[in-house]
């Protein structure tokens, strides 16, 4: 049980598309990620996923629309929904999702990390 | 699936100690609350609870220590741990906890709300 300061945690890493775990509760992980560029289209079969933008503008392409999120805005991607995050400039996000989730979902890609680190 | 702007949601209510639901995922609720004054000592038998401070200074008394949280800081109270939130001035927090949780935990008090609203 420690105080987690998001800004301090964000200063601990520079990699993009590599979520870092900062908390766990009720079988869910709280993560921070830095995003830049385009991620792969993917979906999570069993897990809903929450994006909360801390910095920058996050674009999430969905099959039927495109969502643009600014700092202070959040969006929940229901399980099974294909999505493709895009960050034209660096974006910092807080993620909430089940501890079991794989960040590229059903897709295995060079961006896929098998095991995420705690920071 | 809608964009949720936290500032806009916070402008929709003024009551304190009455969390409002702004999202649901994987059986968990995301909530916003305004806090002012002292809450009751309580614990949640089966649920861990996350506090993320958006505005103000939140003090959480625990049996063995006192935690002070500033904006941008989060803290997870594990299930079963007695805690008492205190806000000397108005505090805005984001909460993340199982949909089934009661905000006063094992204590029924005049502050207890039987059913929380979505905003």
Short mmCIF file of C-alpha atoms in Angstrom, two decimals:
data_model
loop_
_atom_site.label_atom_id
_atom_site.label_comp_id
_atom_site.label_asym_id
_atom_site.label_seq_id
_atom_site.Cartn_x
_atom_site.Cartn_y
_atom_site.Cartn_z
CA UNK A 1 0.00 0.00 0.00
CA UNK A 2 1.95 2.92 -1.32
CA UNK A 3 1.01 6.27 -2.76
CA UNK A 4 1.39 6.12 -6.53
CA UNK A 5 2.23 9.42 -8.19
CA UNK A 6 1.45 9.08 -11.90
CA UNK A 7 3.88 11.76 -13.05
CA UNK A 8 6.73 10.14 -11.12
CA UNK A 9 5.86 6.74 -12.59
CA UNK A 10 5.74 8.19 -16.11
CA UNK A 11 9.27 9.51 -15.64
CA UNK A 12 10.54 5.96 -15.07
CA UNK A 13 10.23 4.77 -18.67
CA UNK A 14 10.36 5.98 -22.24
CA UNK A 15 9.25 2.98 -24.31
CA UNK A 16 6.04 3.32 -26.24
CA UNK A 17 3.32 0.67 -26.60
CA UNK A 18 4.64 -1.10 -23.50
CA UNK A 19 2.16 -0.66 -20.66
CA UNK A 20 3.65 -0.68 -17.15
CA UNK A 21 1.66 -1.95 -14.22
CA UNK A 22 1.23 0.50 -11.33
CA UNK A 23 -1.51 -1.15 -9.32
CA UNK A 24 -3.65 -4.23 -8.88
CA UNK A 25 -7.09 -4.56 -7.37
CA UNK A 26 -9.88 -7.11 -7.65
CA UNK A 27 -8.02 -9.00 -10.35
CA UNK A 28 -7.62 -5.85 -12.44
CA UNK A 29 -4.45 -4.02 -13.33
CA UNK A 30 -3.95 -0.29 -13.46
CA UNK A 31 -1.32 0.57 -16.04
CA UNK A 32 0.43 3.52 -17.58
CA UNK A 33 1.47 3.60 -21.21
CA UNK A 34 3.18 5.99 -23.60
CA UNK A 35 1.89 5.79 -27.13
CA UNK A 36 3.32 7.21 -30.32
CA UNK A 37 2.51 6.21 -33.88
CA UNK A 38 -0.03 3.60 -34.92
CA UNK A 39 -0.82 0.40 -33.06
CA UNK A 40 -2.25 -2.74 -34.65
CA UNK A 41 -5.94 -3.49 -35.14
CA UNK A 42 -6.94 -5.93 -32.41
CA UNK A 43 -9.69 -6.90 -30.01
CA UNK A 44 -9.86 -8.56 -26.60
CA UNK A 45 -12.23 -11.49 -26.59
CA UNK A 46 -13.08 -11.50 -22.89
CA UNK A 47 -12.00 -8.16 -21.51
CA UNK A 48 -13.35 -4.64 -21.63
CA UNK A 49 -10.58 -2.06 -21.69
CA UNK A 50 -10.52 1.49 -20.36
CA UNK A 51 -8.35 4.29 -21.77
CA UNK A 52 -7.99 7.51 -19.76
CA UNK A 53 -5.89 10.17 -21.43
CA UNK A 54 -3.39 12.06 -19.27
CA UNK A 55 -1.48 13.87 -22.01
CA UNK A 56 -1.82 14.37 -25.75
CA UNK A 57 -4.57 13.41 -28.17
CA UNK A 58 -5.44 9.76 -28.59
CA UNK A 59 -7.29 8.62 -31.68
CA UNK A 60 -9.02 5.26 -31.49
CA UNK A 61 -10.22 3.85 -34.77
CA UNK A 62 -13.19 1.54 -34.51
CA UNK A 63 -14.81 -0.29 -37.40
CA UNK A 64 -17.75 2.13 -37.53
CA UNK A 65 -16.27 5.38 -36.24
CA UNK A 66 -13.20 7.20 -34.99
CA UNK A 67 -12.97 8.54 -31.46
CA UNK A 68 -10.69 11.41 -30.45
CA UNK A 69 -9.77 11.66 -26.78
CA UNK A 70 -8.19 14.64 -25.04
CA UNK A 71 -6.64 14.80 -21.57
CA UNK A 72 -9.28 14.27 -18.91
CA UNK A 73 -11.36 12.05 -21.18
CA UNK A 74 -11.90 8.30 -20.96
CA UNK A 75 -13.36 5.66 -23.20
CA UNK A 76 -14.24 2.02 -22.62
CA UNK A 77 -13.75 -0.47 -25.43
CA UNK A 78 -16.12 -3.39 -24.84
CA UNK A 79 -14.77 -6.90 -25.25
CA UNK A 80 -14.75 -8.19 -28.79
CA UNK A 81 -14.68 -4.73 -30.39
CA UNK A 82 -11.85 -4.24 -32.85
CA UNK A 83 -9.86 -1.08 -32.29
CA UNK A 84 -6.66 0.58 -33.41
CA UNK A 85 -5.09 3.28 -31.23
CA UNK A 86 -3.19 6.07 -33.00
CA UNK A 87 -1.05 8.80 -31.45
CA UNK A 88 0.31 11.37 -33.88
CA UNK A 89 2.30 12.89 -31.01
CA UNK A 90 3.24 11.23 -27.75
CA UNK A 91 0.22 10.32 -25.66
CA UNK A 92 0.17 9.21 -22.03
CA UNK A 93 -2.70 7.01 -20.92
CA UNK A 94 -3.93 5.27 -17.83
CA UNK A 95 -5.37 1.82 -18.57
CA UNK A 96 -7.68 -0.34 -16.50
CA UNK A 97 -8.13 -3.92 -17.49
CA UNK A 98 -8.14 -7.45 -16.15
CA UNK A 99 -4.76 -8.73 -15.02
CA UNK A 100 -4.99 -11.53 -17.60
CA UNK A 101 -5.29 -9.30 -20.66
CA UNK A 102 -2.75 -9.25 -23.50
CA UNK A 103 -2.40 -5.72 -24.87
CA UNK A 104 -2.50 -6.75 -28.52
CA UNK A 105 -5.51 -8.96 -27.80
CA UNK A 106 -6.10 -11.67 -30.37
CA UNK A 107 -3.19 -10.50 -32.50
CA UNK A 108 0.42 -11.53 -31.99
CA UNK A 109 2.64 -8.86 -33.45
CA UNK A 110 6.16 -7.55 -33.05
CA UNK A 111 4.64 -5.04 -30.62
CA UNK A 112 3.24 -7.81 -28.41
CA UNK A 113 4.87 -8.03 -24.98
CA UNK A 114 4.45 -11.41 -23.35
CA UNK A 115 4.85 -10.11 -19.83
CA UNK A 116 4.40 -6.59 -18.60
CA UNK A 117 6.55 -5.06 -15.88
CA UNK A 118 5.54 -3.39 -12.66
CA UNK A 119 7.07 0.01 -12.05
CA UNK B 1 -19.58 3.63 -25.96
CA UNK B 2 -19.29 7.33 -25.42
CA UNK B 3 -16.43 9.65 -24.63
CA UNK B 4 -16.57 10.52 -20.94
CA UNK B 5 -15.13 13.93 -20.06
CA UNK B 6 -14.46 13.96 -16.32
CA UNK B 7 -14.70 17.73 -15.92
CA UNK B 8 -18.08 17.79 -17.66
CA UNK B 9 -19.32 14.96 -15.46
CA UNK B 10 -18.10 16.72 -12.30
CA UNK B 11 -20.16 19.76 -13.30
CA UNK B 12 -23.34 17.67 -13.21
CA UNK B 13 -23.55 17.33 -9.43
CA UNK B 14 -22.69 19.08 -6.21
CA UNK B 15 -23.47 16.52 -3.49
CA UNK B 16 -20.56 15.25 -1.46
CA UNK B 17 -19.97 11.64 -0.37
CA UNK B 18 -22.29 10.43 -3.12
CA UNK B 19 -20.25 8.68 -5.81
CA UNK B 20 -21.68 8.84 -9.34
CA UNK B 21 -21.08 6.05 -11.80
CA UNK B 22 -19.47 7.08 -15.09
CA UNK B 23 -18.42 3.74 -16.52
CA UNK B 24 -18.60 -0.01 -16.16
CA UNK B 25 -16.17 -2.65 -17.33
CA UNK B 26 -15.46 -6.22 -16.34
CA UNK B 27 -17.89 -6.02 -13.44
CA UNK B 28 -16.17 -2.93 -12.08
CA UNK B 29 -17.53 0.59 -11.80
CA UNK B 30 -15.66 3.79 -12.49
CA UNK B 31 -17.07 6.57 -10.33
CA UNK B 32 -16.58 10.22 -9.56
CA UNK B 33 -17.11 11.67 -6.10
CA UNK B 34 -16.86 15.02 -4.38
CA UNK B 35 -15.71 14.83 -0.79
CA UNK B 36 -15.78 17.44 1.92
CA UNK B 37 -15.48 16.91 5.65
CA UNK B 38 -14.96 13.59 7.39
CA UNK B 39 -16.35 10.25 6.29
CA UNK B 40 -17.01 7.30 8.58
CA UNK B 41 -14.49 4.61 9.47
CA UNK B 42 -15.35 1.56 7.37
CA UNK B 43 -13.91 -1.33 5.44
CA UNK B 44 -15.01 -3.42 2.46
CA UNK B 45 -14.89 -7.12 3.22
CA UNK B 46 -14.48 -8.39 -0.31
CA UNK B 47 -13.42 -5.46 -2.43
CA UNK B 48 -10.23 -3.53 -2.96
CA UNK B 49 -10.88 0.16 -3.62
CA UNK B 50 -8.90 2.65 -5.66
CA UNK B 51 -8.84 6.40 -5.01
CA UNK B 52 -7.32 8.69 -7.66
CA UNK B 53 -7.29 12.36 -6.72
CA UNK B 54 -8.30 14.87 -9.40
CA UNK B 55 -8.53 17.98 -7.23
CA UNK B 56 -7.70 18.92 -3.66
CA UNK B 57 -5.92 17.05 -0.92
CA UNK B 58 -7.38 13.78 0.31
CA UNK B 59 -6.38 12.43 3.69
CA UNK B 60 -7.04 8.76 4.32
CA UNK B 61 -6.69 7.62 7.89
CA UNK B 62 -5.73 3.99 8.32
CA UNK B 63 -5.34 2.22 11.63
CA UNK B 64 -1.54 2.33 11.47
CA UNK B 65 -0.86 5.46 9.43
CA UNK B 66 -2.30 8.46 7.63
CA UNK B 67 -1.92 8.90 3.88
CA UNK B 68 -2.09 12.29 2.16
CA UNK B 69 -2.93 12.28 -1.55
CA UNK B 70 -2.52 15.18 -3.96
CA UNK B 71 -3.91 15.51 -7.49
CA UNK B 72 -2.30 12.97 -9.80
CA UNK B 73 -1.82 10.47 -6.98
CA UNK B 74 -3.65 7.21 -6.37
CA UNK B 75 -3.92 4.74 -3.54
CA UNK B 76 -5.44 1.29 -3.30
CA UNK B 77 -7.14 0.23 -0.08
CA UNK B 78 -7.05 -3.57 0.10
CA UNK B 79 -10.20 -5.38 1.15
CA UNK B 80 -10.74 -5.64 4.86
CA UNK B 81 -8.62 -2.59 5.71
CA UNK B 82 -10.40 0.01 7.80
CA UNK B 83 -10.10 3.52 6.47
CA UNK B 84 -11.58 6.96 7.00
CA UNK B 85 -11.37 9.54 4.21
CA UNK B 86 -11.08 13.19 5.23
CA UNK B 87 -11.26 16.27 3.00
CA UNK B 88 -10.62 19.57 4.73
CA UNK B 89 -11.49 21.36 1.50
CA UNK B 90 -13.47 19.96 -1.42
CA UNK B 91 -11.76 17.02 -3.06
CA UNK B 92 -12.65 15.38 -6.37
CA UNK B 93 -11.76 11.73 -6.80
CA UNK B 94 -12.04 9.01 -9.37
CA UNK B 95 -12.94 5.66 -7.81
CA UNK B 96 -12.55 2.22 -9.26
CA UNK B 97 -14.21 -0.68 -7.53
CA UNK B 98 -16.44 -3.70 -8.08
CA UNK B 99 -19.98 -2.88 -9.16
CA UNK B 100 -21.31 -4.64 -6.05
CA UNK B 101 -19.52 -2.47 -3.49
CA UNK B 102 -21.29 -0.31 -0.91
CA UNK B 103 -19.36 2.92 -0.34
CA UNK B 104 -19.65 2.81 3.44
CA UNK B 105 -18.62 -0.85 3.41
CA UNK B 106 -19.61 -2.78 6.52
CA UNK B 107 -21.07 0.33 8.16
CA UNK B 108 -24.60 1.62 7.63
CA UNK B 109 -24.65 5.30 8.33
CA UNK B 110 -26.69 8.35 7.42
CA UNK B 111 -24.16 8.87 4.63
CA UNK B 112 -24.85 5.42 3.15
CA UNK B 113 -26.52 5.52 -0.27
CA UNK B 114 -28.33 2.30 -1.14
CA UNK B 115 -28.12 2.83 -4.84
CA UNK B 116 -25.73 5.04 -6.75
CA UNK B 117 -26.72 6.94 -9.87
CA UNK B 118 -25.15 6.95 -13.28
CA UNK B 119 -24.37 10.38 -14.69
#
